[in-house]
Amino acid sequence: MTMDAPSDHLIEIRGLAYAHGARPIFKDLNLTIQRGKITAIMGPSGTGKTTLLRLITRQLIPDRGVIFVDGVDISMLNQTNLYKMRRRFGVLFQNGALLTDLSVFENVAFPLREHTRLTNRLIRHVVLTKLHAVGLRGAADMMPVQLSGGMERRVALARAMVMDPDILIYDEPFVGLDPISMGVIVRLVRRMNDALGISSILVSHDLQEISTVADCSFLISDGKVAASGSPAELNQTSSELVKQFMHGMADGPVAFHFEAPDYEEQLLGRDAE
Amino acid sequence: MFRDFYNTLKEFVRTFGAFQLFFLRLLQHSPSIFVKRFRLVVKQVYNAGALSLVIIMVCGFFIGGVLGLQGYSNLARFNAEDSVGAFAALALVKELGPVITALLFAGRAGTALASEIGLMKATDQLSAMEMMAVNPIRRVLVPRFLGGVISMPLLAAVFSTIGLLGAHVVSVNLLGVDAGAFWIQMQQSLDISDINEGIIKSVVFGIVASLLAVWEGYNAVPTAEGVGRATTRTVVNTAIAVLIFDFMITAFML
Ligand SMILES: Nc1ncnc2c1ncn2[C@@H]1O[C@H](COP(=O)(O)OP(=O)(O)OP(=O)(O)O)[C@@H](O)[C@H]1O
Ligand SMILES: [Mg+2]
């Protein structure tokens, strides 16, 4: 099924609703991701950013609403076409998700070995190039357990890039990186996007990095898009919610606390009776 | 009360259906993995089979030794202690070899499979594969399933062979049964159909034990506790299933 959407709309989400069990995560989410841009998805912890990424790649099925990737309704794809679509994505998981029984080199080589018939020499060449880009060529023979958290994420990034995807999805790529690697990775994200014409979706809390790297950002709160626009536009906005988020204030429309019974009551133990 | 029963029944039917579907999907991918990715299977034969060898050999030797002792002392009442070789061989090949190997396999290899797969699930490795357009059932589960299915008959054969050695050491070398009588009685009483029964059993048990292990791992609740529970369930369910199938096959082959 195709839609006559303008071709610069890479991903379109219309009227998305999704609940984890009884807990509604999205109520009526609408959002468009432009081709060739870096789109940032922001929002307080627990609003469902990771869930949104899983919906876009159809690891989860929405309760209501449609998601179009390149004009194709992804709920209509059969397994073969779904896998074909997923090959266009490179995904960096929030926790790296390296395959623990394979070395760093084999982790990065994994998609190549599964999907291509490249010779070992060529695979070696490609893998070492990608590892070099994230500064870990020297760690090629290590096992994932021997890596630090930040190194693991960089290897996962190399693996996400190795098939030269059209769409790169990063779930919190900057967490656990020191300022030096952070700068390198930010530039890498930018360069991949511009030089290779990739579209990137970036989930992050790091406002400063987002404002240097993103073309467009969406702030998700309470199951909806609360604000969207370029980082500069968001900075100028008058909305209380956006201001609170952009300036990191504890008081405002976004509750810092997860839904809970009254603090005083719970501490004084009336709850327990 | 009735409602509870109804819900339990519904849940059971649903799980059983999913289990059958899961088995069919494993079978569907098995031939092509076996042919095209044989190396993955070999690695799992090593993990499930070769690494279980020591425990299988030690247990086989002592079970055989016990058969030698029991056979000797019980058969001596009928002045038939020369038949101890036949007694041990029949018991090992038809019954103890396949069954005890399957139980040991569940404890050694089945738990390893279930916890490995459960942990891969808990750490998003299976999702990551899905996202790389690699089917984890095909890439992760099928080689492990095939590795188990191939290993089990081989392990059972090793178990029975070492068991016979144990019986020989105890009855001939220690208790003084005539070695010639030991072997000749064994050859005369052991039929090809007995060996076939043992092979059929160990193949069926191999399928059962590997299937249950990968199923439990794949459906584990993705937490440390969930993986632990899946591991326990693997051992318990395999033991029950193996003993039930053992009874049915024995009855059928009688
Ligand atoms: N498997 C699950 N079962 C039930 N609820 C879940 C599950 N996964 C996530 N949730 C709930 O869904 C909500 C959104 O989770 P999600 O991981 O998408 O948040 P997030 O925006 O990525 O947060 P963070 O920034 O902390 O990573 C959370 O409130 C969480 O409680
Ligand atoms: Mg998240």
Coordinates of C-alpha atoms and ligand atoms in Angstrom, one line a residue:
Chain A
M1 CA 0.0 0.0 0.0
T2 CA 1.5 3.3 -1.0
M3 CA 0.5 6.8 -0.2
D4 CA 0.9 9.9 -2.3
A5 CA 2.9 11.6 0.4
P6 CA 5.6 14.1 -0.7
S7 CA 8.8 12.1 -1.1
D8 CA 10.8 14.1 1.5
H9 CA 8.6 12.5 4.2
L10 CA 10.6 9.5 5.2
I11 CA 8.6 8.4 8.2
E12 CA 5.0 9.4 8.9
I13 CA 3.2 8.5 12.0
R14 CA -0.5 9.1 12.1
G15 CA -2.8 8.8 15.2
L16 CA -0.5 6.3 16.9
A17 CA -1.8 4.8 20.1
Y18 CA 0.1 2.2 22.1
A19 CA -0.2 0.8 25.6
H20 CA 2.2 -1.5 27.5
G21 CA -0.3 -3.7 29.1
A22 CA -2.7 -1.4 30.8
R23 CA -0.4 1.5 30.9
P24 CA -1.0 3.9 27.9
I25 CA 2.3 5.2 26.4
F26 CA 1.0 7.0 23.3
K27 CA -2.5 8.3 22.9
D28 CA -2.6 10.2 19.6
L29 CA 0.9 10.7 18.3
N30 CA 1.5 12.4 14.9
L31 CA 4.9 13.1 13.6
T32 CA 6.8 13.3 10.4
I33 CA 10.5 12.7 9.9
Q34 CA 12.1 14.3 7.0
R35 CA 14.5 12.6 4.6
G36 CA 18.1 13.5 4.8
K37 CA 17.8 15.3 8.1
I38 CA 18.9 14.6 11.7
T39 CA 15.7 14.4 13.7
A40 CA 15.9 14.5 17.5
I41 CA 13.4 12.9 19.7
M42 CA 13.4 14.3 23.2
G43 CA 11.3 13.8 26.2
P44 CA 11.4 13.0 29.9
S45 CA 12.6 9.6 30.9
G46 CA 9.9 7.0 30.6
T47 CA 7.8 8.9 28.0
G48 CA 8.3 6.1 25.5
K49 CA 11.1 7.2 23.3
T50 CA 12.6 3.7 23.1
T51 CA 9.0 2.3 22.6
L52 CA 8.6 4.7 19.7
L53 CA 11.7 3.4 18.0
R54 CA 10.5 -0.1 18.5
L55 CA 7.2 0.8 16.9
I56 CA 8.9 2.4 13.9
T57 CA 10.9 -0.7 13.3
R58 CA 7.9 -2.9 13.9
Q59 CA 9.3 -4.8 16.9
L60 CA 6.0 -3.7 18.5
I61 CA 2.7 -3.4 16.8
P62 CA 0.6 -0.2 17.5
D63 CA -2.9 -0.6 19.0
R64 CA -4.2 2.1 16.7
G65 CA -2.8 4.4 14.0
V66 CA -0.5 3.9 11.1
I67 CA 3.2 4.2 10.5
F68 CA 4.5 4.8 7.0
V69 CA 8.1 4.3 6.0
D70 CA 8.7 5.7 2.6
G71 CA 5.0 5.8 2.0
V72 CA 4.5 2.1 2.9
D73 CA 2.3 1.1 5.8
I74 CA 4.6 -1.1 7.7
S75 CA 1.8 -3.1 9.3
M76 CA 1.1 -4.5 5.9
L77 CA 4.5 -6.0 5.3
N78 CA 5.0 -9.8 5.4
Q79 CA 8.1 -11.2 7.0
T80 CA 10.3 -11.1 3.8
N81 CA 9.4 -7.5 3.1
L82 CA 9.7 -6.5 6.8
Y83 CA 13.3 -7.9 6.8
K84 CA 13.9 -6.1 3.6
M85 CA 12.8 -2.8 5.1
R86 CA 14.8 -3.5 8.3
R87 CA 18.0 -3.9 6.3
R88 CA 17.6 -0.2 5.4
F89 CA 17.8 0.7 9.1
G90 CA 20.9 0.7 11.3
V91 CA 19.9 0.7 14.9
L92 CA 22.0 1.6 17.9
F93 CA 20.3 0.1 20.9
Q94 CA 20.1 2.0 24.2
N95 CA 22.3 -0.7 25.8
G96 CA 24.5 -1.7 22.9
A97 CA 23.1 -5.2 22.6
L98 CA 26.3 -6.7 21.3
L99 CA 26.4 -10.5 20.7
T100 CA 28.3 -11.6 23.8
D101 CA 29.6 -14.9 22.2
L102 CA 31.4 -13.0 19.3
S103 CA 34.4 -10.8 19.4
V104 CA 34.2 -7.1 18.6
F105 CA 35.3 -7.8 15.1
E106 CA 32.8 -10.5 14.5
N107 CA 30.0 -8.4 16.0
V108 CA 30.6 -5.7 13.4
A109 CA 31.1 -8.3 10.7
F110 CA 27.8 -10.1 11.7
P111 CA 25.4 -8.3 9.3
L112 CA 27.9 -8.6 6.5
R113 CA 28.3 -12.4 7.0
E114 CA 24.6 -12.9 7.3
H115 CA 23.5 -10.8 4.3
T116 CA 26.4 -10.6 1.8
R117 CA 28.8 -12.9 0.1
L118 CA 31.8 -10.7 0.5
T119 CA 35.2 -12.3 0.7
N120 CA 36.9 -12.4 4.1
R121 CA 39.4 -9.9 2.9
L122 CA 36.7 -7.4 1.9
I123 CA 34.8 -8.0 5.2
R124 CA 38.0 -7.3 7.1
H125 CA 38.5 -4.1 5.2
V126 CA 35.0 -2.8 5.8
V127 CA 34.9 -3.8 9.5
L128 CA 38.3 -2.3 10.3
T129 CA 37.3 0.9 8.5
K130 CA 34.1 1.2 10.6
L131 CA 35.9 0.3 13.8
H132 CA 38.5 3.0 13.0
A133 CA 35.8 5.6 12.6
V134 CA 34.7 5.0 16.2
G135 CA 38.3 4.8 17.4
L136 CA 38.3 1.1 18.3
R137 CA 40.2 -0.6 15.6
G138 CA 42.7 -1.7 18.3
A139 CA 39.9 -3.5 20.2
A140 CA 38.9 -5.7 17.3
D141 CA 40.0 -8.9 19.0
M142 CA 38.5 -8.2 22.4
M143 CA 35.3 -9.8 23.6
P144 CA 32.3 -7.6 24.5
V145 CA 32.6 -8.4 28.2
Q146 CA 36.1 -6.8 28.2
L147 CA 34.7 -3.5 27.0
S148 CA 33.6 -0.5 29.0
G149 CA 30.1 0.8 28.6
G150 CA 31.1 3.6 26.4
M151 CA 33.3 1.4 24.2
E152 CA 30.4 -1.1 23.9
R153 CA 28.2 1.6 22.5
R154 CA 30.8 2.7 20.0
V155 CA 31.2 -0.8 18.8
A156 CA 27.4 -1.0 18.5
L157 CA 27.5 2.2 16.5
A158 CA 30.1 0.7 14.1
R159 CA 27.8 -2.3 13.7
A160 CA 24.8 -0.2 13.0
M161 CA 26.7 1.6 10.2
V162 CA 28.4 -1.4 8.7
M163 CA 25.6 -2.2 6.1
D164 CA 25.6 1.4 5.0
P165 CA 21.9 1.9 5.9
D166 CA 19.7 4.7 4.6
I167 CA 18.3 5.4 8.1
L168 CA 20.3 5.4 11.2
I169 CA 18.5 5.3 14.5
Y170 CA 20.4 6.1 17.7
D171 CA 18.9 5.5 21.1
E172 CA 20.8 7.7 23.5
P173 CA 24.1 7.6 21.6
F174 CA 25.9 10.0 24.0
V175 CA 25.3 8.4 27.3
G176 CA 28.4 7.1 28.9
L177 CA 30.8 8.9 26.5
D178 CA 33.6 11.1 27.7
P179 CA 33.7 14.6 26.2
I180 CA 36.4 13.6 23.6
S181 CA 34.5 10.6 22.2
M182 CA 31.3 12.5 22.5
G183 CA 32.7 15.2 20.2
V184 CA 34.0 12.6 17.8
I185 CA 30.7 10.7 17.7
V186 CA 28.7 13.9 17.2
R187 CA 30.8 14.8 14.2
L188 CA 30.6 11.3 12.9
V189 CA 26.8 11.4 13.1
R190 CA 26.7 14.7 11.3
R191 CA 29.2 13.6 8.7
M192 CA 27.4 10.3 8.0
N193 CA 24.2 12.2 7.5
D194 CA 25.6 14.8 5.2
A195 CA 28.2 12.9 3.2
L196 CA 26.2 9.8 2.7
G197 CA 22.7 11.3 2.5
I198 CA 21.5 9.2 5.4
S199 CA 18.5 10.2 7.5
S200 CA 19.1 10.0 11.2
I201 CA 16.8 9.7 14.2
L202 CA 18.4 10.5 17.5
V203 CA 17.0 10.0 20.9
S204 CA 18.7 12.0 23.5
H205 CA 18.4 14.0 26.7
D206 CA 21.5 15.9 25.9
L207 CA 20.2 19.3 24.9
Q208 CA 23.5 20.9 24.2
E209 CA 24.6 18.1 21.8
I210 CA 21.1 18.0 20.3
S211 CA 21.2 21.7 19.5
T212 CA 24.5 21.4 17.8
V213 CA 23.6 18.4 15.7
A214 CA 19.9 18.1 15.1
D215 CA 18.0 19.8 12.2
C216 CA 14.6 19.3 13.8
S217 CA 13.4 18.0 17.1
F218 CA 10.3 16.7 18.7
L219 CA 9.5 16.9 22.3
I220 CA 7.3 14.1 23.4
S221 CA 5.4 14.2 26.6
D222 CA 2.3 12.6 28.0
G223 CA 1.8 10.4 24.9
K224 CA 1.8 13.2 22.4
V225 CA 4.2 15.6 20.6
A226 CA 4.3 18.5 22.9
A227 CA 6.5 20.7 20.7
S228 CA 8.5 20.5 17.5
G229 CA 10.8 22.6 15.5
S230 CA 14.5 23.3 15.2
P231 CA 16.4 23.4 18.5
A232 CA 16.7 27.2 18.2
E233 CA 12.9 27.5 17.8
L234 CA 12.3 25.3 20.8
N235 CA 14.7 27.5 22.8
Q236 CA 12.6 30.6 21.9
T237 CA 9.3 29.1 22.7
S238 CA 6.9 30.4 25.2
S239 CA 5.3 27.0 26.2
E240 CA 5.8 26.3 29.8
L241 CA 6.4 22.6 29.2
V242 CA 9.1 23.2 26.6
K243 CA 10.8 25.8 28.7
Q244 CA 10.8 23.5 31.7
F245 CA 12.4 20.8 29.7
M246 CA 14.9 23.0 27.8
H247 CA 16.1 24.7 31.0
G248 CA 16.0 21.6 33.2
M249 CA 13.6 22.9 35.9
A250 CA 12.1 20.5 38.4
D251 CA 8.8 22.5 38.7
G252 CA 6.4 22.9 35.8
P253 CA 3.9 20.9 33.8
V254 CA 6.2 17.9 33.5
A255 CA 6.2 15.9 36.7
F256 CA 9.8 14.9 37.7
H257 CA 8.2 12.0 39.7
F258 CA 6.7 8.9 38.2
E259 CA 3.0 8.6 39.2
A260 CA 3.0 7.7 42.9
P261 CA 0.8 8.0 46.0
D262 CA 1.1 11.0 48.1
Y263 CA 4.7 11.3 49.5
E264 CA 3.8 12.3 53.0
E265 CA 1.1 9.7 53.3
Q266 CA 3.3 7.0 52.1
L267 CA 6.2 7.9 54.4
L268 CA 4.0 8.3 57.4
G269 CA 2.8 4.8 56.7
R270 CA -1.0 5.4 56.5
D271 CA -0.6 3.4 53.3
A272 CA 0.6 0.3 55.1
E273 CA -2.4 0.0 57.4
Chain B
M1 CA -13.8 -21.9 40.4
F2 CA -15.2 -23.0 37.0
R3 CA -13.9 -19.7 35.6
D4 CA -10.4 -20.4 36.9
F5 CA -10.5 -23.9 35.4
Y6 CA -11.7 -22.5 32.1
N7 CA -8.9 -19.9 32.0
T8 CA -6.3 -22.4 32.9
L9 CA -7.5 -24.7 30.2
K10 CA -7.5 -21.8 27.7
E11 CA -4.0 -20.8 28.6
F12 CA -2.9 -24.4 28.3
V13 CA -4.4 -24.8 24.9
R14 CA -2.8 -21.6 23.8
T15 CA 0.6 -22.5 25.1
F16 CA 0.5 -25.9 23.5
G17 CA -0.5 -24.4 20.2
A18 CA 2.3 -21.9 20.3
F19 CA 4.7 -24.8 21.3
Q20 CA 3.7 -26.8 18.2
L21 CA 4.0 -23.8 16.0
F22 CA 7.5 -23.2 17.4
F23 CA 8.5 -26.8 16.8
L24 CA 7.3 -26.5 13.2
R25 CA 9.2 -23.3 12.6
L26 CA 12.4 -25.0 13.9
L27 CA 11.8 -27.9 11.6
Q28 CA 11.1 -25.6 8.7
H29 CA 14.5 -23.9 9.0
S30 CA 16.5 -27.0 10.0
P31 CA 17.4 -28.4 6.5
S32 CA 18.7 -25.2 5.1
I33 CA 20.7 -24.4 8.2
F34 CA 22.1 -27.9 8.2
V35 CA 23.2 -27.6 4.6
K36 CA 24.2 -24.0 4.3
R37 CA 25.4 -23.1 7.8
F38 CA 26.8 -26.5 8.9
R39 CA 29.6 -24.8 10.8
L40 CA 27.1 -23.2 13.2
V41 CA 25.7 -26.7 13.9
V42 CA 29.2 -28.1 14.5
K43 CA 29.9 -25.5 17.0
Q44 CA 26.7 -26.4 18.9
V45 CA 27.5 -30.2 18.7
Y46 CA 30.7 -29.2 20.4
N47 CA 28.9 -27.2 23.1
A48 CA 26.2 -29.7 23.8
G49 CA 28.0 -32.9 22.9
A50 CA 31.7 -32.7 23.4
L51 CA 31.5 -30.6 26.6
S52 CA 29.1 -33.2 28.0
L53 CA 31.4 -36.1 27.3
V54 CA 33.2 -36.2 30.7
I55 CA 30.1 -36.3 32.8
I56 CA 28.5 -38.9 30.4
M57 CA 31.6 -41.1 30.6
V58 CA 32.0 -40.9 34.4
C59 CA 28.3 -41.6 35.0
G60 CA 28.3 -44.4 32.4
F61 CA 31.2 -46.1 34.0
F62 CA 29.7 -46.1 37.4
I63 CA 26.2 -47.1 36.2
G64 CA 27.9 -50.0 34.4
G65 CA 29.8 -50.9 37.5
V66 CA 26.6 -51.0 39.5
L67 CA 25.0 -53.2 36.9
G68 CA 28.0 -55.5 37.2
L69 CA 27.6 -55.7 41.0
Q70 CA 23.8 -56.1 40.9
G71 CA 23.8 -58.5 38.0
Y72 CA 26.4 -60.6 39.6
S73 CA 24.8 -60.9 43.0
N74 CA 21.3 -61.4 41.7
L75 CA 22.1 -63.8 38.9
A76 CA 24.3 -65.8 41.2
R77 CA 21.2 -66.9 43.0
F78 CA 20.2 -68.8 39.8
N79 CA 23.8 -69.8 39.1
A80 CA 23.7 -67.6 36.1
E81 CA 26.4 -65.1 36.9
D82 CA 27.9 -65.7 33.5
S83 CA 25.0 -63.9 32.0
V84 CA 25.9 -60.7 33.7
G85 CA 27.3 -59.3 30.3
A86 CA 24.0 -59.9 28.6
F87 CA 22.1 -58.4 31.5
A88 CA 24.2 -55.2 31.6
A89 CA 24.1 -54.8 27.8
L90 CA 20.4 -55.1 27.5
A91 CA 19.8 -52.8 30.4
L92 CA 22.2 -50.2 29.0
V93 CA 21.4 -50.3 25.4
K94 CA 17.6 -50.4 25.7
E95 CA 16.9 -48.4 28.8
L96 CA 19.6 -46.8 30.9
G97 CA 21.8 -45.5 28.1
P98 CA 19.2 -43.3 26.4
V99 CA 17.3 -42.3 29.6
I100 CA 20.2 -41.4 31.9
T101 CA 22.0 -39.7 29.0
A102 CA 18.9 -37.6 28.4
L103 CA 18.6 -36.7 32.1
L104 CA 22.3 -35.8 32.3
F105 CA 22.0 -33.9 29.0
A106 CA 19.1 -31.8 30.4
G107 CA 21.2 -30.9 33.4
R108 CA 24.4 -30.2 31.6
A109 CA 23.5 -29.0 28.1
G110 CA 19.8 -28.1 28.4
T111 CA 20.3 -25.7 31.2
A112 CA 23.2 -24.1 29.4
L113 CA 21.1 -23.7 26.3
A114 CA 18.1 -22.3 28.1
S115 CA 20.1 -19.8 30.2
E116 CA 22.2 -18.7 27.2
I117 CA 19.2 -18.0 25.0
G118 CA 17.3 -16.4 27.9
L119 CA 20.2 -14.1 28.6
M120 CA 20.5 -13.2 25.0
K121 CA 16.9 -12.2 25.1
A122 CA 17.2 -10.3 28.4
T123 CA 20.1 -8.3 27.0
D124 CA 18.3 -7.4 23.7
Q125 CA 20.6 -9.5 21.6
L126 CA 17.7 -11.3 20.0
S127 CA 16.0 -7.9 19.2
A128 CA 19.2 -6.6 17.8
M129 CA 19.3 -9.6 15.4
E130 CA 15.7 -9.0 14.5
M131 CA 16.7 -5.4 13.7
M132 CA 19.6 -6.5 11.6
A133 CA 17.0 -8.5 9.6
V134 CA 18.4 -11.8 10.9
N135 CA 15.8 -14.2 12.2
P136 CA 16.9 -15.3 15.7
I137 CA 14.9 -18.5 15.4
R138 CA 16.9 -19.5 12.4
R139 CA 20.3 -18.1 13.4
V140 CA 20.3 -18.9 17.1
L141 CA 17.8 -21.5 18.0
V142 CA 18.0 -23.9 15.0
P143 CA 21.7 -24.6 15.2
R144 CA 21.4 -25.2 19.0
F145 CA 18.4 -27.5 18.5
L146 CA 20.2 -29.5 15.8
G147 CA 23.4 -29.6 17.8
G148 CA 21.4 -31.2 20.7
V149 CA 19.5 -33.6 18.4
I150 CA 22.8 -34.8 16.8
S151 CA 24.7 -35.1 20.1
M152 CA 22.1 -37.1 22.0
P153 CA 22.4 -40.5 20.2
L154 CA 26.2 -40.1 20.1
L155 CA 26.3 -39.5 23.8
A156 CA 24.0 -42.4 24.5
A157 CA 26.2 -44.7 22.5
V158 CA 29.3 -43.5 24.4
F159 CA 27.4 -43.9 27.7
S160 CA 26.4 -47.5 26.9
T161 CA 29.9 -48.4 25.7
I162 CA 31.6 -47.0 28.7
G163 CA 28.9 -48.7 30.9
L164 CA 29.8 -52.0 29.4
L165 CA 33.4 -51.3 30.2
G166 CA 32.4 -50.6 33.8
A167 CA 30.3 -53.8 34.0
H168 CA 33.3 -55.7 32.6
V169 CA 35.8 -54.3 35.0
V170 CA 33.5 -55.1 38.0
S171 CA 32.2 -58.5 37.0
V172 CA 35.2 -59.9 35.1
N173 CA 38.2 -58.2 36.6
L174 CA 37.0 -57.9 40.2
L175 CA 34.4 -60.6 40.7
G176 CA 36.0 -63.3 38.5
V177 CA 33.3 -63.9 35.9
D178 CA 34.8 -65.6 32.8
A179 CA 35.6 -63.0 30.2
G180 CA 34.6 -65.3 27.3
A181 CA 31.3 -66.1 28.8
F182 CA 30.7 -62.4 29.5
W183 CA 31.1 -61.4 25.8
I184 CA 29.5 -64.5 24.2
Q185 CA 26.4 -64.3 26.3
M186 CA 26.1 -60.7 25.5
Q187 CA 26.4 -61.2 21.8
Q188 CA 23.9 -64.0 21.8
S189 CA 21.2 -62.2 23.7
L190 CA 21.5 -58.7 22.2
D191 CA 19.4 -58.4 19.1
I192 CA 19.6 -55.7 16.4
S193 CA 16.1 -54.8 17.4
D194 CA 17.4 -54.0 20.9
I195 CA 19.9 -51.6 19.5
N196 CA 17.3 -50.0 17.3
E197 CA 15.1 -49.5 20.3
G198 CA 18.0 -47.7 22.0
I199 CA 18.7 -45.6 18.9
I200 CA 15.0 -44.6 18.5
K201 CA 14.8 -43.6 22.1
S202 CA 17.9 -41.5 22.1
V203 CA 16.8 -39.7 18.9
V204 CA 13.4 -38.9 20.4
F205 CA 14.9 -37.8 23.7
G206 CA 17.4 -35.7 21.8
I207 CA 14.5 -33.9 20.0
V208 CA 12.5 -33.6 23.3
A209 CA 15.4 -32.3 25.4
S210 CA 16.7 -29.8 22.8
L211 CA 13.3 -28.6 21.9
L212 CA 12.3 -27.9 25.5
A213 CA 15.6 -26.2 26.3
V214 CA 15.4 -23.7 23.4
W215 CA 11.7 -23.2 24.0
E216 CA 12.2 -22.3 27.6
G217 CA 15.1 -20.0 26.8
Y218 CA 13.3 -18.3 24.0
N219 CA 10.2 -17.7 26.2
A220 CA 12.0 -16.8 29.3
V221 CA 10.8 -13.7 31.1
P222 CA 13.7 -11.4 30.3
T223 CA 15.1 -10.8 33.8
A224 CA 17.7 -12.6 35.9
E225 CA 14.9 -14.3 37.8
G226 CA 13.0 -15.3 34.7
V227 CA 16.1 -16.8 33.2
G228 CA 16.7 -18.8 36.4
R229 CA 13.1 -20.1 36.3
A230 CA 13.4 -21.1 32.7
T231 CA 16.6 -23.1 33.5
T232 CA 14.8 -24.9 36.3
R233 CA 11.8 -25.6 34.2
T234 CA 14.0 -27.0 31.4
V235 CA 15.4 -29.7 33.7
V236 CA 12.1 -30.6 35.3
N237 CA 10.0 -30.7 32.1
T238 CA 12.7 -32.6 30.2
A239 CA 12.9 -35.2 33.0
I240 CA 9.1 -35.7 33.0
A241 CA 8.8 -35.7 29.2
V242 CA 11.7 -38.2 28.8
L243 CA 10.2 -40.6 31.3
I244 CA 6.8 -40.5 29.7
F245 CA 8.2 -40.9 26.2
D246 CA 10.4 -43.8 27.5
F247 CA 7.3 -45.6 28.8
M248 CA 5.4 -45.1 25.5
I249 CA 8.2 -46.1 23.2
T250 CA 9.0 -49.2 25.4
A251 CA 5.3 -50.2 25.3
F252 CA 5.1 -49.6 21.6
M253 CA 8.3 -51.6 20.8
L254 CA 7.4 -54.6 23.0
Ligands
LIG1 N1 8.2 -4.4 28.5 C1 7.5 -3.4 29.1 N2 6.4 -3.8 29.8 C2 5.7 -2.9 30.5 N3 6.0 -1.6 30.5 C3 7.0 -1.2 29.8 C4 7.9 -2.1 29.1 N4 8.9 -1.4 28.5 C5 8.7 -0.1 28.9 N5 7.6 0.1 29.6 C6 7.0 1.3 30.2 O1 6.9 2.1 29.1 C7 7.3 3.5 29.4 C8 8.2 4.0 28.3 O2 9.4 3.2 28.2 P1 10.6 3.6 27.3 O3 11.6 2.6 27.5 O4 10.0 3.7 25.9 O5 11.0 5.0 27.8 P2 12.1 6.0 27.3 O6 11.4 7.2 26.9 O7 13.0 5.4 26.3 O8 12.9 6.3 28.7 P3 14.4 6.5 28.9 O9 14.7 7.9 28.5 O10 14.6 6.4 30.4 O11 15.2 5.5 28.1 C9 8.0 3.4 30.7 O12 7.2 4.2 31.6 C10 8.0 2.0 31.1 O13 7.5 1.9 32.5
MG2 MG 14.8 4.7 26.3

